[in-house]
mmCIF file of C-alpha atoms in Angstrom:
data_model
loop_
_atom_site.group_PDB
_atom_site.id
_atom_site.type_symbol
_atom_site.label_atom_id
_atom_site.label_comp_id
_atom_site.label_asym_id
_atom_site.label_seq_id
_atom_site.Cartn_x
_atom_site.Cartn_y
_atom_site.Cartn_z
ATOM 1 C CA UNK A 13 37.431 144.105 225.295
ATOM 2 C CA UNK A 14 39.873 142.957 222.594
ATOM 3 C CA UNK A 15 39.182 139.516 221.030
ATOM 4 C CA UNK A 16 41.155 137.474 218.485
ATOM 5 C CA UNK A 17 40.712 134.448 216.237
ATOM 6 C CA UNK A 18 43.367 132.718 214.136
ATOM 7 C CA UNK A 19 43.098 130.074 211.426
ATOM 8 C CA UNK A 20 44.961 128.577 208.492
ATOM 9 C CA UNK A 21 44.570 130.325 205.137
ATOM 10 C CA UNK A 22 43.036 127.225 203.567
ATOM 11 C CA UNK A 23 41.761 123.890 204.965
ATOM 12 C CA UNK A 24 40.906 121.139 202.502
ATOM 13 C CA UNK A 25 39.698 117.612 203.479
ATOM 14 C CA UNK A 26 38.520 114.664 201.424
ATOM 15 C CA UNK A 27 39.447 111.346 199.877
ATOM 16 C CA UNK A 28 42.576 111.179 197.715
ATOM 17 C CA UNK A 29 43.400 114.868 198.291
ATOM 18 C CA UNK A 30 47.117 114.154 198.519
ATOM 19 C CA UNK A 31 47.082 113.901 194.798
ATOM 20 C CA UNK A 32 46.610 117.689 194.716
ATOM 21 C CA UNK A 33 49.674 118.479 196.845
ATOM 22 C CA UNK A 34 51.650 119.604 193.809
ATOM 23 C CA UNK A 35 49.064 122.303 192.998
ATOM 24 C CA UNK A 36 49.742 123.953 196.361
ATOM 25 C CA UNK A 37 53.548 123.636 195.994
ATOM 26 C CA UNK A 38 53.190 125.465 192.727
ATOM 27 C CA UNK A 39 51.483 128.434 194.456
ATOM 28 C CA UNK A 40 54.936 129.055 196.184
ATOM 29 C CA UNK A 41 57.385 128.026 193.459
ATOM 30 C CA UNK A 42 58.812 124.841 192.062
ATOM 31 C CA UNK A 43 60.147 122.860 195.052
ATOM 32 C CA UNK A 44 59.415 121.943 198.669
ATOM 33 C CA UNK A 45 61.359 120.477 201.586
ATOM 34 C CA UNK A 46 59.498 117.456 202.802
ATOM 35 C CA UNK A 47 59.711 116.881 206.563
ATOM 36 C CA UNK A 48 58.403 113.437 207.448
ATOM 37 C CA UNK A 49 59.295 110.035 208.962
ATOM 38 C CA UNK A 50 60.472 107.605 206.391
ATOM 39 C CA UNK A 51 57.640 105.204 207.111
ATOM 40 C CA UNK A 52 55.058 107.942 206.494
ATOM 41 C CA UNK A 53 56.745 108.707 203.143
ATOM 42 C CA UNK A 54 56.682 105.049 202.251
ATOM 43 C CA UNK A 55 52.886 104.887 202.922
ATOM 44 C CA UNK A 56 52.192 107.715 200.489
ATOM 45 C CA UNK A 57 55.036 107.372 198.008
ATOM 46 C CA UNK A 58 52.756 106.495 195.154
ATOM 47 C CA UNK A 59 50.671 109.635 195.722
ATOM 48 C CA UNK A 60 53.769 111.839 196.026
ATOM 49 C CA UNK A 61 55.174 110.466 192.767
ATOM 50 C CA UNK A 62 51.907 111.058 191.071
ATOM 51 C CA UNK A 63 51.499 114.644 192.191
ATOM 52 C CA UNK A 64 55.090 115.484 191.308
ATOM 53 C CA UNK A 65 54.579 114.228 187.810
ATOM 54 C CA UNK A 66 51.172 115.900 187.347
ATOM 55 C CA UNK A 67 52.293 119.347 188.459
ATOM 56 C CA UNK A 68 56.045 119.256 187.661
ATOM 57 C CA UNK A 69 57.332 119.987 191.074
ATOM 58 C CA UNK A 70 60.354 118.847 193.051
ATOM 59 C CA UNK A 71 60.039 117.436 196.589
ATOM 60 C CA UNK A 72 63.373 117.352 198.587
ATOM 61 C CA UNK A 73 63.644 114.686 201.301
ATOM 62 C CA UNK A 74 64.860 115.991 204.610
ATOM 63 C CA UNK A 75 65.591 112.651 206.471
ATOM 64 C CA UNK A 76 63.760 113.834 209.633
ATOM 65 C CA UNK A 77 65.132 112.195 212.761
ATOM 66 C CA UNK A 78 61.802 111.926 214.522
ATOM 67 C CA UNK A 79 62.120 114.540 217.308
ATOM 68 C CA UNK A 80 61.064 118.140 217.293
ATOM 69 C CA UNK A 81 64.087 119.490 219.006
ATOM 70 C CA UNK A 82 66.119 122.750 218.608
ATOM 71 C CA UNK A 83 69.003 120.817 217.128
ATOM 72 C CA UNK A 84 66.940 119.118 214.442
ATOM 73 C CA UNK A 85 65.194 122.331 213.528
ATOM 74 C CA UNK A 86 68.459 124.108 213.032
ATOM 75 C CA UNK A 87 69.772 121.210 210.831
ATOM 76 C CA UNK A 88 66.703 121.190 208.656
ATOM 77 C CA UNK A 89 66.711 124.994 208.136
ATOM 78 C CA UNK A 90 70.221 124.509 206.779
ATOM 79 C CA UNK A 91 69.001 121.906 204.447
ATOM 80 C CA UNK A 92 66.251 124.294 203.159
ATOM 81 C CA UNK A 93 68.847 126.946 202.491
ATOM 82 C CA UNK A 94 71.229 124.668 200.665
ATOM 83 C CA UNK A 95 68.511 123.182 198.492
ATOM 84 C CA UNK A 96 66.814 126.612 197.854
ATOM 85 C CA UNK A 97 63.294 125.163 198.426
ATOM 86 C CA UNK A 98 60.299 127.469 197.972
ATOM 87 C CA UNK A 99 58.132 126.036 200.728
ATOM 88 C CA UNK A 100 58.031 123.461 203.525
ATOM 89 C CA UNK A 101 55.786 120.410 203.762
ATOM 90 C CA UNK A 102 55.116 118.803 207.101
ATOM 91 C CA UNK A 103 53.723 115.394 206.416
ATOM 92 C CA UNK A 104 52.762 112.776 209.034
ATOM 93 C CA UNK A 105 52.049 113.138 212.707
ATOM 94 C CA UNK A 106 52.486 115.740 215.391
ATOM 95 C CA UNK A 107 56.357 115.930 215.700
ATOM 96 C CA UNK A 108 56.924 116.133 211.954
ATOM 97 C CA UNK A 109 54.297 118.784 211.675
ATOM 98 C CA UNK A 110 55.584 120.843 214.593
ATOM 99 C CA UNK A 111 59.103 120.561 213.213
ATOM 100 C CA UNK A 112 58.015 121.845 209.850
ATOM 101 C CA UNK A 113 56.381 124.908 211.559
ATOM 102 C CA UNK A 114 59.632 125.730 213.296
ATOM 103 C CA UNK A 115 61.630 125.275 210.149
ATOM 104 C CA UNK A 116 59.259 127.412 207.987
ATOM 105 C CA UNK A 117 58.836 130.064 210.848
ATOM 106 C CA UNK A 118 55.332 130.815 209.610
ATOM 107 C CA UNK A 119 56.119 131.211 205.908
ATOM 108 C CA UNK A 120 55.081 129.096 202.876
ATOM 109 C CA UNK A 121 54.013 126.097 204.958
ATOM 110 C CA UNK A 122 51.857 123.139 203.758
ATOM 111 C CA UNK A 123 50.654 120.690 206.441
ATOM 112 C CA UNK A 124 49.622 117.243 205.376
ATOM 113 C CA UNK A 125 48.596 115.024 208.268
ATOM 114 C CA UNK A 126 48.586 111.331 207.560
ATOM 115 C CA UNK A 127 47.002 110.587 210.839
ATOM 116 C CA UNK A 128 44.360 112.472 212.795
ATOM 117 C CA UNK A 129 46.078 112.014 216.120
ATOM 118 C CA UNK A 130 46.359 115.664 217.310
ATOM 119 C CA UNK A 131 44.963 119.079 216.598
ATOM 120 C CA UNK A 132 48.437 120.397 215.791
ATOM 121 C CA UNK A 133 48.003 120.725 211.920
ATOM 122 C CA UNK A 134 45.929 123.965 211.994
ATOM 123 C CA UNK A 135 47.774 125.937 214.678
ATOM 124 C CA UNK A 136 50.434 128.606 214.576
ATOM 125 C CA UNK A 137 52.173 126.999 217.633
ATOM 126 C CA UNK A 138 54.524 124.055 218.033
ATOM 127 C CA UNK A 139 55.864 122.038 220.965
ATOM 128 C CA UNK A 140 59.614 121.649 221.227
ATOM 129 C CA UNK A 141 61.110 118.623 223.127
ATOM 130 C CA UNK A 142 64.606 117.801 224.300
ATOM 131 C CA UNK A 143 66.659 115.224 222.468
ATOM 132 C CA UNK A 144 65.425 112.742 225.177
ATOM 133 C CA UNK A 145 61.788 113.432 224.515
ATOM 134 C CA UNK A 146 60.974 115.613 227.473
ATOM 135 C CA UNK A 147 58.857 118.841 227.087
ATOM 136 C CA UNK A 148 61.133 121.779 226.413
ATOM 137 C CA UNK A 149 59.113 124.894 225.357
ATOM 138 C CA UNK A 150 56.316 126.188 223.119
ATOM 139 C CA UNK A 151 57.153 127.985 219.856
ATOM 140 C CA UNK A 152 54.738 130.466 218.227
ATOM 141 C CA UNK A 153 54.802 131.942 214.778
ATOM 142 C CA UNK A 154 53.258 135.049 213.141
ATOM 143 C CA UNK A 155 50.567 133.056 211.266
ATOM 144 C CA UNK A 156 48.973 129.673 210.966
ATOM 145 C CA UNK A 157 49.909 127.265 208.138
ATOM 146 C CA UNK A 158 49.247 128.437 204.569
ATOM 147 C CA UNK A 159 47.501 125.189 203.611
ATOM 148 C CA UNK A 160 46.250 122.205 205.655
ATOM 149 C CA UNK A 161 45.668 119.307 203.208
ATOM 150 C CA UNK A 162 43.789 116.262 204.800
ATOM 151 C CA UNK A 163 43.433 113.000 202.823
ATOM 152 C CA UNK A 164 40.832 110.949 204.597
ATOM 153 C CA UNK A 165 41.610 107.840 202.558
ATOM 154 C CA UNK A 166 45.137 107.794 204.045
ATOM 155 C CA UNK A 167 43.865 108.468 207.596
ATOM 156 C CA UNK A 168 41.294 105.674 207.285
ATOM 157 C CA UNK A 169 44.126 103.273 206.440
ATOM 158 C CA UNK A 170 46.344 104.340 209.398
ATOM 159 C CA UNK A 171 46.187 102.323 212.719
ATOM 160 C CA UNK A 172 43.048 103.157 214.643
ATOM 161 C CA UNK A 173 45.037 104.055 217.745
ATOM 162 C CA UNK A 174 46.064 107.326 216.026
ATOM 163 C CA UNK A 175 42.441 108.366 215.350
ATOM 164 C CA UNK A 176 41.486 107.489 218.926
ATOM 165 C CA UNK A 177 44.418 109.490 220.289
ATOM 166 C CA UNK A 178 43.236 112.477 218.269
ATOM 167 C CA UNK A 179 39.869 112.149 219.923
ATOM 168 C CA UNK A 180 41.696 112.283 223.239
ATOM 169 C CA UNK A 181 43.310 115.550 222.247
ATOM 170 C CA UNK A 182 40.007 116.914 221.005
ATOM 171 C CA UNK A 183 38.260 115.828 224.204
ATOM 172 C CA UNK A 184 40.149 118.518 226.128
ATOM 173 C CA UNK A 185 39.041 121.351 223.866
ATOM 174 C CA UNK A 186 35.697 122.377 225.450
ATOM 175 C CA UNK A 187 36.850 121.976 229.069
ATOM 176 C CA UNK A 188 39.951 124.189 228.605
ATOM 177 C CA UNK A 189 37.973 126.745 226.607
ATOM 178 C CA UNK A 190 35.317 126.836 229.336
ATOM 179 C CA UNK A 191 37.964 127.405 232.088
ATOM 180 C CA UNK A 192 39.616 130.068 230.066
ATOM 181 C CA UNK A 193 36.297 131.904 229.482
ATOM 182 C CA UNK A 194 35.420 131.677 233.132
ATOM 183 C CA UNK A 195 38.676 133.224 234.153
ATOM 184 C CA UNK A 196 38.754 135.787 231.393
ATOM 185 C CA UNK A 197 42.243 134.625 230.446
ATOM 186 C CA UNK A 198 44.031 135.658 227.419
ATOM 187 C CA UNK A 199 44.450 133.584 224.264
ATOM 188 C CA UNK A 200 47.554 133.207 222.160
ATOM 189 C CA UNK A 201 45.523 133.987 218.932
ATOM 190 C CA UNK A 202 45.906 137.727 219.550
ATOM 191 C CA UNK A 203 49.632 137.863 220.233
ATOM 192 C CA UNK A 204 52.523 137.864 217.779
ATOM 193 C CA UNK A 205 54.835 135.014 218.589
ATOM 194 C CA UNK A 206 52.517 133.987 221.494
ATOM 195 C CA UNK A 207 53.837 136.462 223.952
ATOM 196 C CA UNK A 208 52.501 139.787 225.317
ATOM 197 C CA UNK A 209 54.817 142.725 224.550
ATOM 198 C CA UNK A 210 54.622 146.453 225.127
ATOM 199 C CA UNK A 211 53.373 146.913 221.555
ATOM 200 C CA UNK A 212 50.462 144.471 221.901
ATOM 201 C CA UNK A 213 47.320 144.191 223.968
ATOM 202 C CA UNK A 214 45.927 140.883 225.435
ATOM 203 C CA UNK A 215 43.007 139.313 223.686
ATOM 204 C CA UNK A 216 40.128 137.131 224.872
ATOM 205 C CA UNK A 217 38.374 134.290 223.118
ATOM 206 C CA UNK A 218 35.594 134.856 220.561
ATOM 207 C CA UNK A 219 32.053 133.529 220.330
ATOM 208 C CA UNK A 220 33.172 131.766 217.212
ATOM 209 C CA UNK A 221 36.039 129.888 218.939
ATOM 210 C CA UNK A 222 33.998 128.826 221.978
ATOM 211 C CA UNK A 223 31.206 127.678 219.692
ATOM 212 C CA UNK A 224 33.658 125.544 217.812
ATOM 213 C CA UNK A 225 34.882 124.041 221.119
ATOM 214 C CA UNK A 226 31.355 123.089 222.034
ATOM 215 C CA UNK A 227 30.645 121.521 218.665
ATOM 216 C CA UNK A 228 33.915 119.719 218.967
ATOM 217 C CA UNK A 229 32.781 117.971 222.165
ATOM 218 C CA UNK A 230 29.229 117.286 220.847
ATOM 219 C CA UNK A 231 30.565 115.721 217.601
ATOM 220 C CA UNK A 232 32.951 113.437 219.515
ATOM 221 C CA UNK A 233 30.134 112.010 221.554
ATOM 222 C CA UNK A 234 27.849 111.558 218.522
ATOM 223 C CA UNK A 235 30.370 110.169 215.999
ATOM 224 C CA UNK A 236 33.377 108.863 217.946
ATOM 225 C CA UNK A 237 32.486 105.156 218.295
ATOM 226 C CA UNK A 238 31.149 104.890 214.732
ATOM 227 C CA UNK A 239 34.378 106.542 213.397
ATOM 228 C CA UNK A 240 36.550 104.120 215.315
ATOM 229 C CA UNK A 241 34.704 101.191 213.787
ATOM 230 C CA UNK A 242 35.226 102.756 210.299
ATOM 231 C CA UNK A 243 38.916 103.121 210.898
ATOM 232 C CA UNK A 244 39.137 99.552 212.207
ATOM 233 C CA UNK A 245 37.945 98.475 208.879
ATOM 234 C CA UNK A 246 39.901 100.987 206.789
ATOM 235 C CA UNK A 247 36.860 102.671 205.213
ATOM 236 C CA UNK A 248 35.724 106.289 204.909
ATOM 237 C CA UNK A 249 32.287 106.896 206.366
ATOM 238 C CA UNK A 250 30.443 110.106 207.302
ATOM 239 C CA UNK A 251 31.265 109.491 210.896
ATOM 240 C CA UNK A 252 34.978 109.147 210.089
ATOM 241 C CA UNK A 253 34.939 112.268 208.007
ATOM 242 C CA UNK A 254 33.218 114.150 210.908
ATOM 243 C CA UNK A 255 35.796 112.940 213.472
ATOM 244 C CA UNK A 256 38.732 113.734 211.234
ATOM 245 C CA UNK A 257 37.363 117.283 210.944
ATOM 246 C CA UNK A 258 36.769 117.334 214.671
ATOM 247 C CA UNK A 259 40.267 116.104 215.655
ATOM 248 C CA UNK A 260 41.987 118.432 213.247
ATOM 249 C CA UNK A 261 39.894 121.507 212.460
ATOM 250 C CA UNK A 262 37.299 121.958 215.271
ATOM 251 C CA UNK A 263 39.815 121.076 218.037
ATOM 252 C CA UNK A 264 42.626 123.043 216.356
ATOM 253 C CA UNK A 265 40.707 126.211 215.971
ATOM 254 C CA UNK A 266 38.896 125.747 219.253
ATOM 255 C CA UNK A 267 41.993 125.312 221.417
ATOM 256 C CA UNK A 268 44.076 128.034 219.738
ATOM 257 C CA UNK A 269 41.476 130.761 219.866
ATOM 258 C CA UNK A 270 39.740 129.666 223.095
ATOM 259 C CA UNK A 271 42.846 128.829 225.140
ATOM 260 C CA UNK A 272 44.404 125.981 227.038
ATOM 261 C CA UNK A 273 44.137 125.468 230.791
ATOM 262 C CA UNK A 274 45.108 122.682 233.256
ATOM 263 C CA UNK A 275 44.798 119.709 230.873
ATOM 264 C CA UNK A 276 47.688 120.479 228.567
ATOM 265 C CA UNK A 277 49.861 121.688 231.456
ATOM 266 C CA UNK A 278 49.298 118.430 233.315
ATOM 267 C CA UNK A 279 50.137 116.602 230.072
ATOM 268 C CA UNK A 280 53.442 118.495 229.985
ATOM 269 C CA UNK A 281 54.089 117.568 233.563
ATOM 270 C CA UNK A 282 53.423 113.848 232.836
ATOM 271 C CA UNK A 283 56.422 113.800 230.501
ATOM 272 C CA UNK A 284 58.537 113.805 233.583
ATOM 273 C CA UNK A 285 57.379 110.155 234.151
ATOM 274 C CA UNK A 286 59.477 107.871 231.940
ATOM 275 C CA UNK A 287 56.672 105.352 231.526
ATOM 276 C CA UNK A 288 54.564 107.934 229.597
ATOM 277 C CA UNK A 289 57.170 108.465 226.827
ATOM 278 C CA UNK A 290 55.852 105.657 224.719
ATOM 279 C CA UNK A 291 52.265 107.020 224.678
ATOM 280 C CA UNK A 292 50.709 109.504 222.265
ATOM 281 C CA UNK A 293 50.073 113.097 223.099
ATOM 282 C CA UNK A 294 46.271 112.593 222.882
ATOM 283 C CA UNK A 295 46.363 109.591 225.155
ATOM 284 C CA UNK A 296 48.004 111.546 227.889
ATOM 285 C CA UNK A 297 45.641 114.480 227.278
ATOM 286 C CA UNK A 298 42.677 112.095 227.784
ATOM 287 C CA UNK A 299 43.852 111.240 231.207
ATOM 288 C CA UNK A 300 44.840 114.848 231.964
ATOM 289 C CA UNK A 301 41.213 115.803 231.059
ATOM 290 C CA UNK A 302 40.068 113.728 233.967
ATOM 291 C CA UNK A 303 42.593 115.399 236.136
ATOM 292 C CA UNK A 304 41.235 118.840 235.330
ATOM 293 C CA UNK A 305 37.627 117.675 235.897
ATOM 294 C CA UNK A 306 38.760 116.457 239.444
ATOM 295 C CA UNK A 307 40.764 119.660 240.086
ATOM 296 C CA UNK A 308 37.765 121.864 239.337
ATOM 297 C CA UNK A 309 35.288 119.480 241.051
ATOM 298 C CA UNK A 310 33.102 119.194 237.899
ATOM 299 C CA UNK A 311 29.708 117.557 238.297
ATOM 300 C CA UNK A 312 29.720 113.805 238.676
ATOM 301 C CA UNK A 313 27.446 113.444 235.575
ATOM 302 C CA UNK A 314 29.994 115.278 233.389
ATOM 303 C CA UNK A 315 32.958 113.265 234.754
ATOM 304 C CA UNK A 316 31.035 109.994 234.090
ATOM 305 C CA UNK A 317 30.102 111.120 230.548
ATOM 306 C CA UNK A 318 33.824 111.709 229.822
ATOM 307 C CA UNK A 319 34.764 108.312 231.390
ATOM 308 C CA UNK A 320 32.057 106.432 229.502
ATOM 309 C CA UNK A 321 33.130 108.028 226.160
ATOM 310 C CA UNK A 322 36.802 107.374 226.808
ATOM 311 C CA UNK A 323 36.150 103.638 227.624
ATOM 312 C CA UNK A 324 33.901 103.235 224.638
ATOM 313 C CA UNK A 325 36.711 104.032 222.199
ATOM 314 C CA UNK A 326 39.694 102.842 224.293
ATOM 315 C CA UNK A 327 41.152 106.122 225.599
ATOM 316 C CA UNK A 328 43.231 106.079 228.819
ATOM 317 C CA UNK A 329 41.322 106.781 232.023
ATOM 318 C CA UNK A 330 44.055 106.081 234.586
ATOM 319 C CA UNK A 331 47.884 106.245 234.894
ATOM 320 C CA UNK A 332 48.334 102.493 234.285
ATOM 321 C CA UNK A 333 46.826 103.150 230.786
ATOM 322 C CA UNK A 334 49.769 105.444 229.931
ATOM 323 C CA UNK A 335 52.583 103.317 231.373
ATOM 324 C CA UNK A 336 52.570 104.291 235.028
ATOM 325 C CA UNK A 337 51.498 101.344 237.252
ATOM 326 C CA UNK A 338 51.738 103.273 240.509
ATOM 327 C CA UNK A 339 52.589 106.821 241.651
ATOM 328 C CA UNK A 340 53.757 108.201 244.965
ATOM 329 C CA UNK A 341 52.733 111.629 246.275
ATOM 330 C CA UNK A 342 56.370 112.666 245.699
ATOM 331 C CA UNK A 343 56.170 111.661 242.086
ATOM 332 C CA UNK A 344 52.796 113.331 241.636
ATOM 333 C CA UNK A 345 54.350 116.507 243.113
ATOM 334 C CA UNK A 346 57.152 116.318 240.529
ATOM 335 C CA UNK A 347 54.557 116.197 237.741
ATOM 336 C CA UNK A 348 52.539 118.964 239.392
ATOM 337 C CA UNK A 349 55.574 121.244 239.785
ATOM 338 C CA UNK A 350 56.348 120.879 236.106
ATOM 339 C CA UNK A 351 52.689 121.543 235.245
ATOM 340 C CA UNK A 352 52.601 124.694 237.435
ATOM 341 C CA UNK A 353 55.655 126.633 236.195
ATOM 342 C CA UNK A 354 54.683 130.353 235.683
ATOM 343 C CA UNK A 355 54.547 130.025 231.873
ATOM 344 C CA UNK A 356 52.173 127.061 231.864
ATOM 345 C CA UNK A 357 48.451 127.297 230.788
ATOM 346 C CA UNK A 358 47.266 125.892 234.129
ATOM 347 C CA UNK A 359 47.113 129.416 235.434
ATOM 348 C CA UNK A 360 44.140 130.060 233.093
ATOM 349 C CA UNK A 361 41.996 128.100 235.538
ATOM 350 C CA UNK A 362 39.400 130.322 237.208
ATOM 351 C CA UNK A 363 40.901 129.846 240.620
ATOM 352 C CA UNK A 364 44.340 130.116 242.270
ATOM 353 C CA UNK A 365 46.551 127.096 241.565
ATOM 354 C CA UNK A 366 48.467 125.215 244.250
ATOM 355 C CA UNK A 367 50.967 122.562 243.405
ATOM 356 C CA UNK A 368 49.711 120.276 246.153
ATOM 357 C CA UNK A 369 46.157 120.517 244.895
ATOM 358 C CA UNK A 370 47.244 119.559 241.409
ATOM 359 C CA UNK A 371 49.264 116.561 242.739
ATOM 360 C CA UNK A 372 46.190 115.484 244.773
ATOM 361 C CA UNK A 373 43.970 115.731 241.712
ATOM 362 C CA UNK A 374 46.333 113.606 239.687
ATOM 363 C CA UNK A 375 46.223 110.847 242.320
ATOM 364 C CA UNK A 376 42.469 111.083 242.794
ATOM 365 C CA UNK A 377 41.893 111.066 238.987
ATOM 366 C CA UNK A 378 44.027 107.907 238.711
ATOM 367 C CA UNK A 379 41.974 106.154 241.329
ATOM 368 C CA UNK A 380 38.591 107.295 239.995
ATOM 369 C CA UNK A 381 39.465 106.258 236.480
ATOM 370 C CA UNK A 382 40.915 102.818 237.555
ATOM 371 C CA UNK A 383 37.815 102.074 239.705
ATOM 372 C CA UNK A 384 35.394 103.190 236.937
ATOM 373 C CA UNK A 385 37.236 101.013 234.362
ATOM 374 C CA UNK A 386 37.058 98.022 236.698
ATOM 375 C CA UNK A 387 33.387 98.579 237.330
ATOM 376 C CA UNK A 388 32.708 98.971 233.629
ATOM 377 C CA UNK A 389 34.649 95.751 232.830
ATOM 378 C CA UNK A 390 32.581 93.772 235.325
ATOM 379 C CA UNK A 391 29.233 95.212 234.258
#
């Protein structure tokens, strides 16, 4: 059996680490194209100025438009060519990070998350969206980022909602890894560009990756609430450090080398509902986690553990929590059909997938989550 594991070349996390960004730029050359929202740049402008001066590097602004779309990637690649930059920096949240991966195409890439809202920073994959914000496709590159630089001081001073959303994304890691292991499905870590070709063989997950997925879940339960409180008060504590590592590193390595299953496919399907467009990836993943647990008829104790954790830190547990007040079976079928296209990860579940069953699971998960939330509120 062929197995595979993939990871960034370097992961560095700590307080005030952004001040060392210039050092990593110097390992590639003298200049970097910075892909980031302007508000993220404004948050860290003092640190960027300090690291440029200290290390004598040039950082070229890209004026990122906010969407990881094919059109925006093509525009930014032209900017990089015109400016003759030596590397690419993806700074900020998920879409800026994914766009930087697409622009760099796996070469000379530094990822600097300013929030811990997703596990995207460590991976060799990106999610492309249409100009209107609907899911388009996955993109895969030959290697993970060269450097992932995480400044926990900056993350502690970001709105807590981002950290909580990251915990929602991390919440899915073990359950999708478990489903993939049970079905002996392939993982993208072993395939160049994410796809099986005549020249490559499929790869299964490793003990290392599955262990990371398990520790990811355990650390969430143990540290999640305390980390939320720390972030509410803009302070760095051991619990916050642990959850930042969980959201970014444990979840990132865990999902990429252990595989995705129904949860992220249902998330992609949910983008068909306009009400969800204003909610974060991890928030939609949190609800989709409940959907997968219902779809696979997970033990009640496990479902309740996930619901209790989600409610304790403010993660969505029903569709109303992600902007959908009600859903018809026809609308649920539209979500399920999008989630069940042949290329989607839902087919890594350890049983045959039927669109109607997925639609039913979404409706049932919505009702279970709403009822549990109401009961919890009245307790």
